[in-house]
Amino acid sequence: MGQLPPDEPPTGFETCSKRGDLVHSLDSDNFDDGYEITNPAATNRYSFRSSIVSSDYAAWPTMAELADVDPSLGILENRRGALVSIDRVTLEQRMRMYYDKGVSWESLVATGSGLSKDAARFDARNARTKAITVEGFEEQSIRRLMVRPMDQRWCYYTRVRPIWNEPRTSYVDQCWEGNAALVSRRQGVADPEGTPFFFTSAVGAQHALSTDAYYVPLRLRPGITARPGKAKQEALFAPDMVLGEAETANLSPAARAYLVGLGIFEPDADADTADLIWMHALAMGYSPAYLVENADGLRQDWPRIPLPTAKDALLASAALGRQVAALLDSDTPVPGVTAGGIRPELREIARVTSTSGRPLDPDAGDLALTVGWGHAGKAGVIMPGRGRLLPRPYTPEEETAIRHGAADLGVAADDAFATLGAATSDVYLNDHAYWRNVPTEVWSFTIGGYQVMKKWLSYREQSLLGRPLTAAEATEVRDMARRLAALRLLQPALDANYRAVIAATYPWPAATPEHRSDP
C-alpha cells in the first residue's frame, strides 16, 4: 500500500496511501481493470459517475414527453395544516368558523389556527377579509387530498389567493370526478426511493412524494393551453372560468402518432383509450426489473417509458397497469383484495387482533396508537418513530394461505414467499392490540421515498391525532397491507411484461424544443 523500505525515511508523498496506490498501479498488468468508462451527457446531467441503466433507456420518451400538458406540481398549503385534516367534520367546523362574518378576528386568533398566523407572502388578517368578501363557505370545497401514497385526507380548496400558498388552479381544474392522474417527480432525491410512480383520483399535494410530486391528468377539459408552441403553463384559468364538457386525452402529438402507428385512431373517444399509454407507464413503473436495470437513469430525470411496437402488447401492458392503478387508489374498493370474497393469500394478512383474545372496543380506546410511531418535531413537522414491530416466522395457517393463494394465481409458492417476504411481523397499535401478519416486503414497501404503512402510522399516534383510531381507520390499515401484498404478488407478471416490451420497443422521435426534459 505504497510503503517505503524500512531503511528509507518517509518523505510525506509516500505516506499518503492514496497517492502511493496510484503510483504502484502503474506497474499493474491489468491497469484498465481498475477503471470504468463513463459518458457524461445531457441525459445524465454530465455526471462522471458510473451508471446502472439499460443501453436503450436514453432513447425512450420521458413521462413529460408523452403528455400534451406539462406535469404540474400539486397544491401547497403552508398554513400549518389549517386547510387539511384527517377528520372531515373537524375541517368543516374550522372552515365554517373562518368564513363566518360574525366571528371576530380576535376569536379566530384565539383558536390558534394557521390561517390566523402571518407567513411569507401571507398577511393573515387581510387574506381573511378578502376571502369572506368574495366568497362564503362552500361544502363542495371540501375535497379528498392525496397527502402521501395511500394516505388520503380532506382539504378545503379555494382559488382565492393567498389562502393556499400555491393553489395551482390549472391543475386542480382537471381534478374532476371521473378523472385521475399519474404521479411522479422530476428526479430522484430519496434513498431508498422505491418506485417513483403513483396514481390517484384525488387532488394531490406538492409533497406527496419526496420531495416534490408532479401530476399528469389522464384527460383534459377545455381551458388549458395545449401544444404546439406552448410554454409551461401555470394559473391559466380566470377565477370565474367554467370548464367545458368535451374531454381529450392528455397525449402529446408524438404520443398520438405512436397510437396511430398501432392502429389506434381515436384516443379522445373514451377514457379507456385515452388512458392506454398512462396505464402502460404504471405497469412499467411497478416492475422491479425496470427499476433495478434503470436505477441511475431514473434518478437523473423524469422516468423514461419504453413503448411496445405492437398493439396487443400495449393493450396487455395497460391491462396490468389498470390492476396497479386500482390497488393504489385507496378510495376505490378492489374485489378479492378489499371487497367481496377476499383471496386466500390475503385473507390472513393484517388482521386486527388483541393480545388477550378478547374483542377490541374502539369506543373504549382499544385502537389508540401509543407505541411511538410518530412524534412532533420542530416547526410542527411530524417525525416517524420506531413504534413496535415484532418479526416472526409465518404460522402454519398463514403459510398454507399463501400457498393456496399462489396456486390460484398460477404463481409458484417459492416465488410468492420471495415477493411477500420469507418472514412476517406483527405491527402493534398499543400494548393489547396489533395487526397480525404483515409480511416483511409488504411492511417495507416504499413509494416515492416513503415507507407507505409506517408513514401513515406516524401521523396518527394518539398524542398527535388527539384520539384513538376508529374501527374504519384500523380496517384501512388492514386493507392497505392487502393492497401492497397484491402489488407484490403482481411483480412476476409485471417483470415479464417489461421484458416483452423492451424486446421490441418503438423508436421514439428525437426530442423537439417544446418536449425538452431539462428545466
Coordinates of C-alpha atoms in Angstrom, one line a residue:
M1 CA 0.0 0.0 0.0
G2 CA 2.7 2.5 -1.0
Q3 CA 5.1 1.8 1.9
L4 CA 8.8 2.7 1.8
P5 CA 11.5 0.2 2.7
P6 CA 12.3 0.3 6.4
D7 CA 15.7 2.0 5.9
E8 CA 14.3 5.0 4.0
P9 CA 12.7 7.9 5.8
P10 CA 9.2 8.9 4.8
T11 CA 9.0 11.9 2.5
G12 CA 5.3 12.8 3.0
F13 CA 4.4 11.8 -0.5
E14 CA 4.6 8.1 0.0
T15 CA 2.8 8.2 3.4
C16 CA -0.4 9.2 1.6
S17 CA -1.8 5.8 0.8
K18 CA -4.0 7.0 -2.0
R19 CA -1.1 8.6 -3.9
G20 CA 1.0 5.6 -3.2
D21 CA -1.6 3.3 -4.5
L22 CA -1.8 5.3 -7.7
V23 CA 1.9 5.1 -8.2
H24 CA 2.0 1.4 -7.7
S25 CA -1.0 0.9 -10.0
L26 CA 1.3 1.9 -12.9
D27 CA 3.0 -1.4 -12.5
S28 CA -0.2 -3.4 -12.8
D29 CA -0.6 -5.9 -15.6
N30 CA -4.3 -5.2 -15.7
F31 CA -4.2 -1.4 -15.4
D32 CA -7.6 -0.8 -17.1
D33 CA -9.4 -3.2 -14.9
G34 CA -9.5 -0.6 -12.1
Y35 CA -11.4 1.9 -14.1
E36 CA -14.8 2.2 -15.8
I37 CA -15.7 4.3 -18.9
T38 CA -18.2 7.0 -18.2
N39 CA -20.2 9.0 -20.7
P40 CA -21.1 12.5 -19.4
A41 CA -24.1 13.8 -21.4
A42 CA -27.2 15.9 -21.1
T43 CA -29.2 12.8 -20.4
N44 CA -27.2 12.1 -17.2
R45 CA -26.6 15.8 -16.3
Y46 CA -23.0 15.4 -17.4
S47 CA -22.2 13.1 -14.4
F48 CA -18.9 11.2 -14.3
R49 CA -20.5 8.6 -12.0
S50 CA -20.8 5.1 -13.5
S51 CA -24.5 4.3 -14.2
I52 CA -26.8 1.3 -13.8
V53 CA -29.1 1.9 -16.8
S54 CA -30.2 -0.3 -19.8
S55 CA -28.5 0.5 -23.1
D56 CA -31.7 1.9 -24.7
Y57 CA -33.0 3.8 -21.7
A58 CA -32.0 7.3 -23.0
A59 CA -33.9 6.7 -26.3
W60 CA -37.2 6.1 -24.5
P61 CA -39.6 9.1 -24.1
T62 CA -39.9 10.8 -20.7
M63 CA -43.2 11.0 -18.9
A64 CA -43.3 14.7 -19.8
E65 CA -42.8 14.0 -23.5
L66 CA -45.8 11.7 -23.5
A67 CA -48.2 14.5 -22.1
D68 CA -49.8 17.3 -24.0
V69 CA -49.9 19.5 -20.9
D70 CA -46.7 19.6 -18.7
P71 CA -46.8 17.7 -15.4
S72 CA -47.9 20.1 -12.6
L73 CA -46.8 20.3 -9.0
G74 CA -49.5 19.6 -6.6
I75 CA -51.1 22.1 -4.3
L76 CA -49.2 23.6 -1.4
E77 CA -50.7 24.8 1.8
N78 CA -48.0 26.2 4.2
R79 CA -50.8 27.2 6.7
R80 CA -49.8 24.8 9.5
G81 CA -52.3 22.3 8.5
A82 CA -55.3 24.6 8.9
L83 CA -56.7 23.7 5.4
V84 CA -56.1 19.9 5.7
S85 CA -57.5 17.4 8.2
I86 CA -57.7 13.6 8.7
D87 CA -61.2 14.3 10.0
R88 CA -63.8 15.8 7.7
V89 CA -66.1 17.1 10.4
T90 CA -63.2 18.9 12.2
L91 CA -62.2 20.6 8.9
E92 CA -65.7 21.6 8.1
Q93 CA -66.2 23.2 11.6
R94 CA -62.9 25.0 11.3
M95 CA -63.7 26.5 7.8
R96 CA -67.2 27.4 8.7
M97 CA -65.8 29.5 11.5
Y98 CA -63.2 31.0 9.2
Y99 CA -65.9 32.2 6.7
D100 CA -68.4 33.3 9.4
K101 CA -68.5 37.1 9.3
G102 CA -69.9 37.0 12.8
V103 CA -66.7 35.6 14.2
S104 CA -64.3 38.3 15.1
W105 CA -60.7 38.3 14.1
E106 CA -59.7 38.1 17.7
S107 CA -61.8 35.0 18.2
L108 CA -60.2 33.3 15.2
V109 CA -56.7 34.2 16.5
A110 CA -57.6 32.6 19.9
T111 CA -58.2 29.2 18.2
G112 CA -54.5 29.1 17.1
S113 CA -55.4 28.3 13.5
G114 CA -52.6 28.5 11.0
L115 CA -54.9 30.8 8.9
S116 CA -54.6 33.4 11.7
K117 CA -50.8 33.5 11.6
D118 CA -48.7 35.6 9.1
A119 CA -46.3 33.8 6.9
A120 CA -44.2 34.6 3.8
R121 CA -46.5 36.3 1.2
F122 CA -49.4 35.8 3.6
D123 CA -50.9 38.6 5.6
A124 CA -53.4 36.5 7.6
R125 CA -55.9 39.2 8.5
N126 CA -56.0 40.8 5.0
A127 CA -56.4 37.3 3.5
R128 CA -59.4 36.5 5.6
T129 CA -61.0 39.9 4.8
K130 CA -60.6 39.2 1.1
A131 CA -61.9 35.6 1.4
I132 CA -65.1 36.4 3.3
T133 CA -65.7 39.4 1.0
V134 CA -65.6 37.4 -2.3
E135 CA -67.0 34.0 -1.1
G136 CA -68.7 32.1 1.7
F137 CA -68.2 28.6 3.0
E138 CA -69.0 26.0 0.3
E139 CA -69.4 22.4 1.4
Q140 CA -68.3 21.2 -2.1
S141 CA -65.0 22.8 -1.5
I142 CA -64.1 20.0 0.9
R143 CA -62.2 17.6 -1.3
R144 CA -60.1 14.5 -0.9
L145 CA -56.4 15.2 -0.9
M146 CA -53.5 12.8 -1.5
V147 CA -51.0 13.8 1.2
R148 CA -48.8 10.7 0.9
P149 CA -49.0 7.4 -1.1
M150 CA -52.2 5.7 0.3
D151 CA -52.8 8.5 2.8
Q152 CA -55.9 10.4 1.7
R153 CA -57.2 13.2 3.8
W154 CA -59.6 16.1 3.5
C155 CA -58.8 19.6 2.3
Y156 CA -60.7 22.8 1.9
Y157 CA -59.8 24.1 -1.5
T158 CA -60.4 27.7 -2.6
R159 CA -59.0 29.5 -5.6
V160 CA -58.9 32.8 -3.7
R161 CA -55.3 33.8 -3.2
P162 CA -53.4 33.8 -0.9
I163 CA -55.4 31.3 1.2
W164 CA -53.4 28.4 -0.3
N165 CA -49.8 29.2 -0.7
E166 CA -49.9 27.6 -4.2
P167 CA -53.5 26.7 -5.3
R168 CA -52.3 25.7 -8.8
T169 CA -55.7 26.2 -10.3
S170 CA -54.7 25.0 -13.8
Y171 CA -54.1 21.5 -12.3
V172 CA -57.0 21.4 -9.8
D173 CA -59.4 22.3 -12.6
Q174 CA -58.6 19.0 -14.2
C175 CA -59.3 17.1 -11.0
W176 CA -63.0 16.5 -11.9
E177 CA -64.9 13.4 -10.9
G178 CA -64.1 10.5 -13.1
N179 CA -60.6 11.8 -14.0
A180 CA -57.3 10.7 -12.4
A181 CA -53.6 11.4 -12.6
L182 CA -50.3 9.6 -12.9
V183 CA -47.9 10.9 -10.3
S184 CA -44.1 11.1 -10.4
R185 CA -41.2 13.5 -9.9
R186 CA -38.5 15.3 -11.9
Q187 CA -35.6 13.4 -10.4
G188 CA -34.8 11.0 -7.6
V189 CA -33.9 12.6 -4.3
A190 CA -34.6 9.7 -1.8
D191 CA -32.7 6.6 -1.0
P192 CA -34.4 4.2 -1.0
E193 CA -37.0 5.7 -3.3
G194 CA -38.9 2.6 -4.2
T195 CA -41.0 3.1 -7.3
P196 CA -41.2 6.8 -8.4
F197 CA -44.8 6.3 -9.6
F198 CA -48.2 6.6 -8.0
F199 CA -51.8 7.0 -9.2
T200 CA -54.7 9.0 -7.7
S201 CA -58.2 10.2 -8.4
A202 CA -57.9 12.8 -5.6
V203 CA -56.3 16.3 -5.7
G204 CA -52.6 15.9 -5.0
A205 CA -50.3 17.7 -2.6
Q206 CA -46.9 19.0 -3.7
H207 CA -45.0 17.0 -1.1
A208 CA -46.9 13.7 -1.7
L209 CA -43.6 12.2 -2.9
S210 CA -40.2 13.1 -1.6
T211 CA -39.6 15.9 -2.3
D212 CA -42.0 17.2 -5.0
A213 CA -44.8 15.4 -6.6
Y214 CA -45.9 16.2 -10.2
Y215 CA -49.3 15.2 -11.6
V216 CA -50.3 14.3 -15.1
P217 CA -54.1 14.3 -15.5
L218 CA -55.1 11.5 -17.8
R219 CA -57.7 13.5 -19.6
L220 CA -58.3 17.2 -20.1
R221 CA -61.3 19.5 -20.4
P222 CA -61.1 22.9 -22.3
G223 CA -59.3 25.7 -20.5
I224 CA -55.7 24.6 -20.6
T225 CA -53.4 25.9 -23.3
A226 CA -52.0 22.9 -25.1
R227 CA -49.2 22.3 -27.6
P228 CA -47.9 23.3 -30.1
G229 CA -45.6 26.1 -29.1
K230 CA -46.8 26.5 -25.5
A231 CA -44.7 27.5 -22.6
K232 CA -45.0 25.7 -19.2
Q233 CA -48.5 26.7 -18.0
E234 CA -49.5 27.9 -14.6
A235 CA -52.6 29.7 -13.5
L236 CA -54.1 29.9 -17.0
F237 CA -57.7 29.9 -15.7
A238 CA -59.6 33.1 -14.8
P239 CA -61.3 32.8 -11.4
D240 CA -64.7 32.5 -12.9
M241 CA -63.9 30.2 -15.8
V242 CA -66.2 27.3 -16.3
L243 CA -64.8 24.2 -18.0
G244 CA -66.5 22.7 -21.0
E245 CA -67.8 19.1 -21.1
A246 CA -65.6 17.9 -24.0
E247 CA -62.7 15.7 -23.0
T248 CA -59.5 15.0 -24.7
A249 CA -56.6 12.6 -23.9
N250 CA -53.6 14.3 -22.3
L251 CA -51.3 13.0 -25.0
S252 CA -48.6 14.9 -27.0
P253 CA -48.6 14.9 -30.8
A254 CA -45.8 12.3 -30.8
A255 CA -47.7 10.1 -28.4
R256 CA -50.8 10.3 -30.6
A257 CA -48.7 9.5 -33.7
Y258 CA -47.4 6.4 -31.9
L259 CA -51.0 5.2 -31.3
V260 CA -51.9 5.9 -34.9
G261 CA -49.0 3.7 -35.9
L262 CA -50.6 0.9 -33.8
G263 CA -54.0 1.4 -35.5
I264 CA -55.5 3.3 -32.6
F265 CA -57.0 6.5 -34.1
E266 CA -59.4 8.0 -31.6
P267 CA -57.7 8.4 -28.2
D268 CA -60.2 11.1 -27.3
A269 CA -63.2 8.8 -27.9
D270 CA -63.3 7.1 -24.5
A271 CA -61.5 7.0 -21.2
D272 CA -60.0 3.5 -21.7
T273 CA -58.3 4.5 -24.9
A274 CA -57.2 7.9 -23.6
D275 CA -55.6 6.1 -20.6
L276 CA -53.7 3.3 -22.5
I277 CA -50.3 4.9 -22.5
W278 CA -50.6 6.0 -18.9
M279 CA -51.7 2.6 -17.7
H280 CA -48.8 1.1 -19.6
A281 CA -46.4 3.6 -17.9
L282 CA -47.8 2.5 -14.5
A283 CA -47.2 -1.2 -15.4
M284 CA -43.6 -0.3 -16.3
G285 CA -43.1 1.7 -13.1
Y286 CA -44.1 -1.2 -10.8
S287 CA -41.8 -3.7 -12.5
P288 CA -38.9 -4.4 -10.2
A289 CA -36.7 -5.3 -13.2
Y290 CA -37.4 -1.9 -14.8
L291 CA -36.5 -0.2 -11.5
V292 CA -33.3 -2.1 -11.0
E293 CA -32.0 -2.1 -14.6
N294 CA -32.6 1.6 -15.0
A295 CA -31.8 2.8 -11.4
D296 CA -29.4 5.6 -12.3
G297 CA -31.3 6.8 -15.3
L298 CA -34.5 7.1 -13.2
R299 CA -32.5 9.0 -10.6
Q300 CA -31.4 11.7 -13.1
D301 CA -34.7 13.0 -14.6
W302 CA -38.3 12.2 -15.4
P303 CA -38.8 8.5 -15.7
R304 CA -38.5 7.2 -19.3
I305 CA -41.0 4.8 -20.6
P306 CA -40.3 2.1 -23.3
L307 CA -43.3 1.7 -25.6
P308 CA -44.2 -1.6 -27.3
T309 CA -44.3 -1.9 -31.1
A310 CA -47.4 -4.0 -31.2
K311 CA -51.0 -3.0 -30.3
D312 CA -51.7 -6.3 -28.5
A313 CA -48.6 -5.7 -26.3
L314 CA -49.8 -2.2 -25.4
L315 CA -53.3 -3.4 -24.5
A316 CA -51.9 -6.2 -22.4
S317 CA -49.5 -3.9 -20.6
A318 CA -52.3 -1.3 -20.0
A319 CA -54.5 -4.1 -18.5
L320 CA -51.8 -4.8 -16.0
G321 CA -51.4 -1.1 -15.3
R322 CA -55.1 -0.9 -14.6
Q323 CA -54.7 -3.5 -11.9
V324 CA -51.9 -1.5 -10.4
A325 CA -54.0 1.7 -10.5
A326 CA -56.9 0.1 -8.7
L327 CA -54.7 -1.2 -5.9
L328 CA -53.0 2.2 -5.5
D329 CA -56.2 4.2 -5.4
S330 CA -57.3 3.6 -1.8
D331 CA -60.7 5.2 -2.2
T332 CA -61.7 2.5 -4.8
P333 CA -62.7 -1.0 -3.5
V334 CA -60.9 -3.9 -5.2
P335 CA -62.8 -7.2 -5.4
G336 CA -60.8 -10.0 -3.9
V337 CA -58.5 -7.6 -2.1
T338 CA -60.6 -5.2 -0.1
A339 CA -64.1 -6.2 -1.1
G340 CA -66.2 -9.3 -1.7
G341 CA -64.6 -12.7 -1.2
I342 CA -61.0 -12.0 -0.2
R343 CA -58.3 -14.0 -1.9
P344 CA -56.8 -16.8 0.2
E345 CA -53.3 -15.4 0.3
L346 CA -54.6 -12.1 1.5
R347 CA -57.2 -13.2 4.0
E348 CA -54.8 -13.7 6.9
I349 CA -52.9 -10.5 6.3
A350 CA -53.0 -7.6 8.8
R351 CA -56.0 -8.9 10.9
V352 CA -56.7 -6.6 13.8
T353 CA -56.1 -8.8 16.9
S354 CA -55.9 -8.4 20.7
T355 CA -53.1 -9.9 22.8
S356 CA -55.7 -11.4 25.2
G357 CA -58.0 -12.8 22.5
R358 CA -60.9 -10.6 23.8
P359 CA -62.9 -8.4 21.3
L360 CA -61.5 -5.0 20.8
D361 CA -63.7 -2.0 21.6
P362 CA -62.9 1.2 19.6
D363 CA -65.2 3.2 21.8
A364 CA -63.1 2.2 24.8
G365 CA -59.9 3.4 23.2
D366 CA -58.6 -0.1 22.3
L367 CA -57.4 1.1 18.9
A368 CA -55.2 4.0 20.2
L369 CA -51.7 4.2 18.7
T370 CA -49.5 4.7 21.7
V371 CA -46.2 2.8 21.0
G372 CA -44.3 5.7 19.4
W373 CA -45.0 5.5 15.7
G374 CA -44.6 9.3 15.4
H375 CA -43.9 12.5 17.3
A376 CA -43.9 16.2 16.7
G377 CA -40.6 17.7 15.6
K378 CA -39.5 21.3 15.1
A379 CA -41.9 23.7 13.4
G380 CA -44.8 21.2 13.7
V381 CA -43.1 18.6 11.4
I382 CA -44.2 15.1 12.2
M383 CA -41.2 12.7 12.6
P384 CA -41.6 8.9 12.3
G385 CA -40.7 6.8 15.4
R386 CA -39.7 3.3 16.0
G387 CA -43.1 2.0 17.1
R388 CA -43.3 -1.6 17.9
L389 CA -42.8 -4.3 15.3
L390 CA -42.4 -8.0 16.2
P391 CA -40.8 -10.0 13.4
R392 CA -41.6 -13.7 13.4
P393 CA -42.0 -16.8 11.1
Y394 CA -45.3 -17.4 9.4
T395 CA -47.7 -19.7 11.3
P396 CA -48.6 -22.9 9.6
E397 CA -52.1 -21.4 8.8
E398 CA -50.5 -18.2 7.3
E399 CA -48.1 -20.2 5.2
T400 CA -50.8 -22.5 4.0
A401 CA -53.0 -19.5 3.0
I402 CA -50.1 -18.1 0.9
R403 CA -49.5 -21.5 -0.8
H404 CA -53.2 -21.9 -1.7
G405 CA -53.4 -18.3 -3.0
A406 CA -50.2 -18.7 -5.1
A407 CA -51.7 -21.8 -6.7
D408 CA -54.9 -19.9 -7.6
L409 CA -52.8 -17.1 -9.1
G410 CA -50.6 -19.6 -11.1
V411 CA -47.6 -18.5 -9.1
A412 CA -45.0 -20.9 -7.7
A413 CA -45.2 -20.9 -3.9
D414 CA -41.5 -20.1 -3.6
D415 CA -42.0 -17.1 -5.8
A416 CA -44.9 -15.9 -3.6
F417 CA -42.8 -16.1 -0.5
A418 CA -39.9 -14.3 -2.3
T419 CA -42.2 -11.4 -3.2
L420 CA -44.0 -11.2 0.1
G421 CA -41.0 -11.9 2.3
A422 CA -39.7 -15.1 3.9
A423 CA -41.0 -13.9 7.3
T424 CA -43.7 -11.7 8.7
S425 CA -44.3 -9.3 11.6
D426 CA -47.0 -8.2 14.0
V427 CA -47.5 -4.4 14.0
Y428 CA -48.6 -3.1 17.3
L429 CA -51.1 -0.3 18.0
N430 CA -50.6 -0.4 21.8
D431 CA -49.9 -3.0 24.5
H432 CA -53.0 -5.0 23.8
A433 CA -53.8 -4.7 20.1
Y434 CA -51.9 -5.3 16.9
W435 CA -52.2 -6.0 13.1
R436 CA -51.3 -9.7 12.8
N437 CA -49.2 -11.0 9.9
V438 CA -47.8 -8.1 7.9
P439 CA -45.2 -9.8 5.6
T440 CA -41.7 -8.3 5.5
E441 CA -41.8 -7.0 1.9
V442 CA -45.3 -5.5 2.5
W443 CA -44.2 -3.6 5.6
S444 CA -41.1 -2.2 3.7
F445 CA -43.0 -1.3 0.5
T446 CA -41.7 2.2 -0.4
I447 CA -43.2 4.6 -2.9
G448 CA -41.7 7.9 -3.8
G449 CA -39.3 7.8 -0.9
Y450 CA -41.9 7.0 1.8
Q451 CA -42.4 3.6 3.5
V452 CA -46.1 3.5 3.0
M453 CA -47.5 1.8 6.1
K454 CA -45.0 3.3 8.6
K455 CA -45.6 6.8 7.2
W456 CA -49.3 6.5 7.6
L457 CA -49.0 5.4 11.2
S458 CA -46.6 8.2 12.1
Y459 CA -49.2 10.8 11.6
R460 CA -51.8 9.0 13.7
E461 CA -50.1 8.5 17.0
Q462 CA -52.7 9.4 19.7
S463 CA -50.6 12.2 21.1
L464 CA -50.7 13.8 17.6
L465 CA -54.1 12.8 16.4
G466 CA -55.8 13.6 19.7
R467 CA -58.0 10.4 19.7
P468 CA -57.7 6.7 19.1
L469 CA -58.1 5.2 15.7
T470 CA -61.7 4.4 14.6
A471 CA -62.7 0.9 13.5
A472 CA -62.7 2.2 9.9
E473 CA -59.1 3.5 10.2
A474 CA -57.9 0.2 11.6
T475 CA -59.6 -1.5 8.7
E476 CA -57.9 1.0 6.3
V477 CA -54.5 -0.2 7.6
R478 CA -55.5 -3.8 7.0
D479 CA -56.7 -3.0 3.5
M480 CA -53.5 -1.0 2.8
A481 CA -51.4 -4.1 3.7
R482 CA -53.6 -6.3 1.5
R483 CA -53.3 -3.8 -1.4
L484 CA -49.5 -3.8 -1.0
A485 CA -49.4 -7.5 -0.8
A486 CA -51.4 -7.8 -4.0
L487 CA -49.0 -5.4 -5.7
R488 CA -46.0 -7.5 -4.6
L489 CA -47.7 -10.7 -6.0
L490 CA -48.1 -8.9 -9.4
Q491 CA -44.4 -8.5 -9.7
P492 CA -43.6 -11.6 -11.7
A493 CA -46.3 -10.6 -14.3
L494 CA -45.0 -7.0 -14.3
D495 CA -41.4 -8.1 -14.9
A496 CA -42.5 -10.5 -17.7
N497 CA -44.4 -7.6 -19.3
Y498 CA -41.4 -5.3 -19.1
R499 CA -39.2 -7.9 -20.7
A500 CA -41.6 -8.4 -23.5
V501 CA -41.8 -4.6 -24.1
I502 CA -38.1 -4.0 -24.2
A503 CA -37.6 -6.9 -26.6
A504 CA -39.5 -4.9 -29.3
T505 CA -39.5 -1.2 -28.5
Y506 CA -41.0 1.6 -30.5
P507 CA -38.3 4.1 -31.8
W508 CA -39.3 7.4 -30.2
P509 CA -38.5 10.5 -32.4
A510 CA -35.8 12.9 -31.2
A511 CA -37.0 15.5 -28.7
T512 CA -38.3 18.8 -30.1
P513 CA -37.7 22.0 -28.2
E514 CA -41.2 22.1 -26.5
H515 CA -40.6 18.5 -25.3
R516 CA -37.2 19.1 -23.7
S517 CA -37.0 17.4 -20.2
D518 CA -34.3 19.8 -18.8
P519 CA -35.5 22.7 -16.7

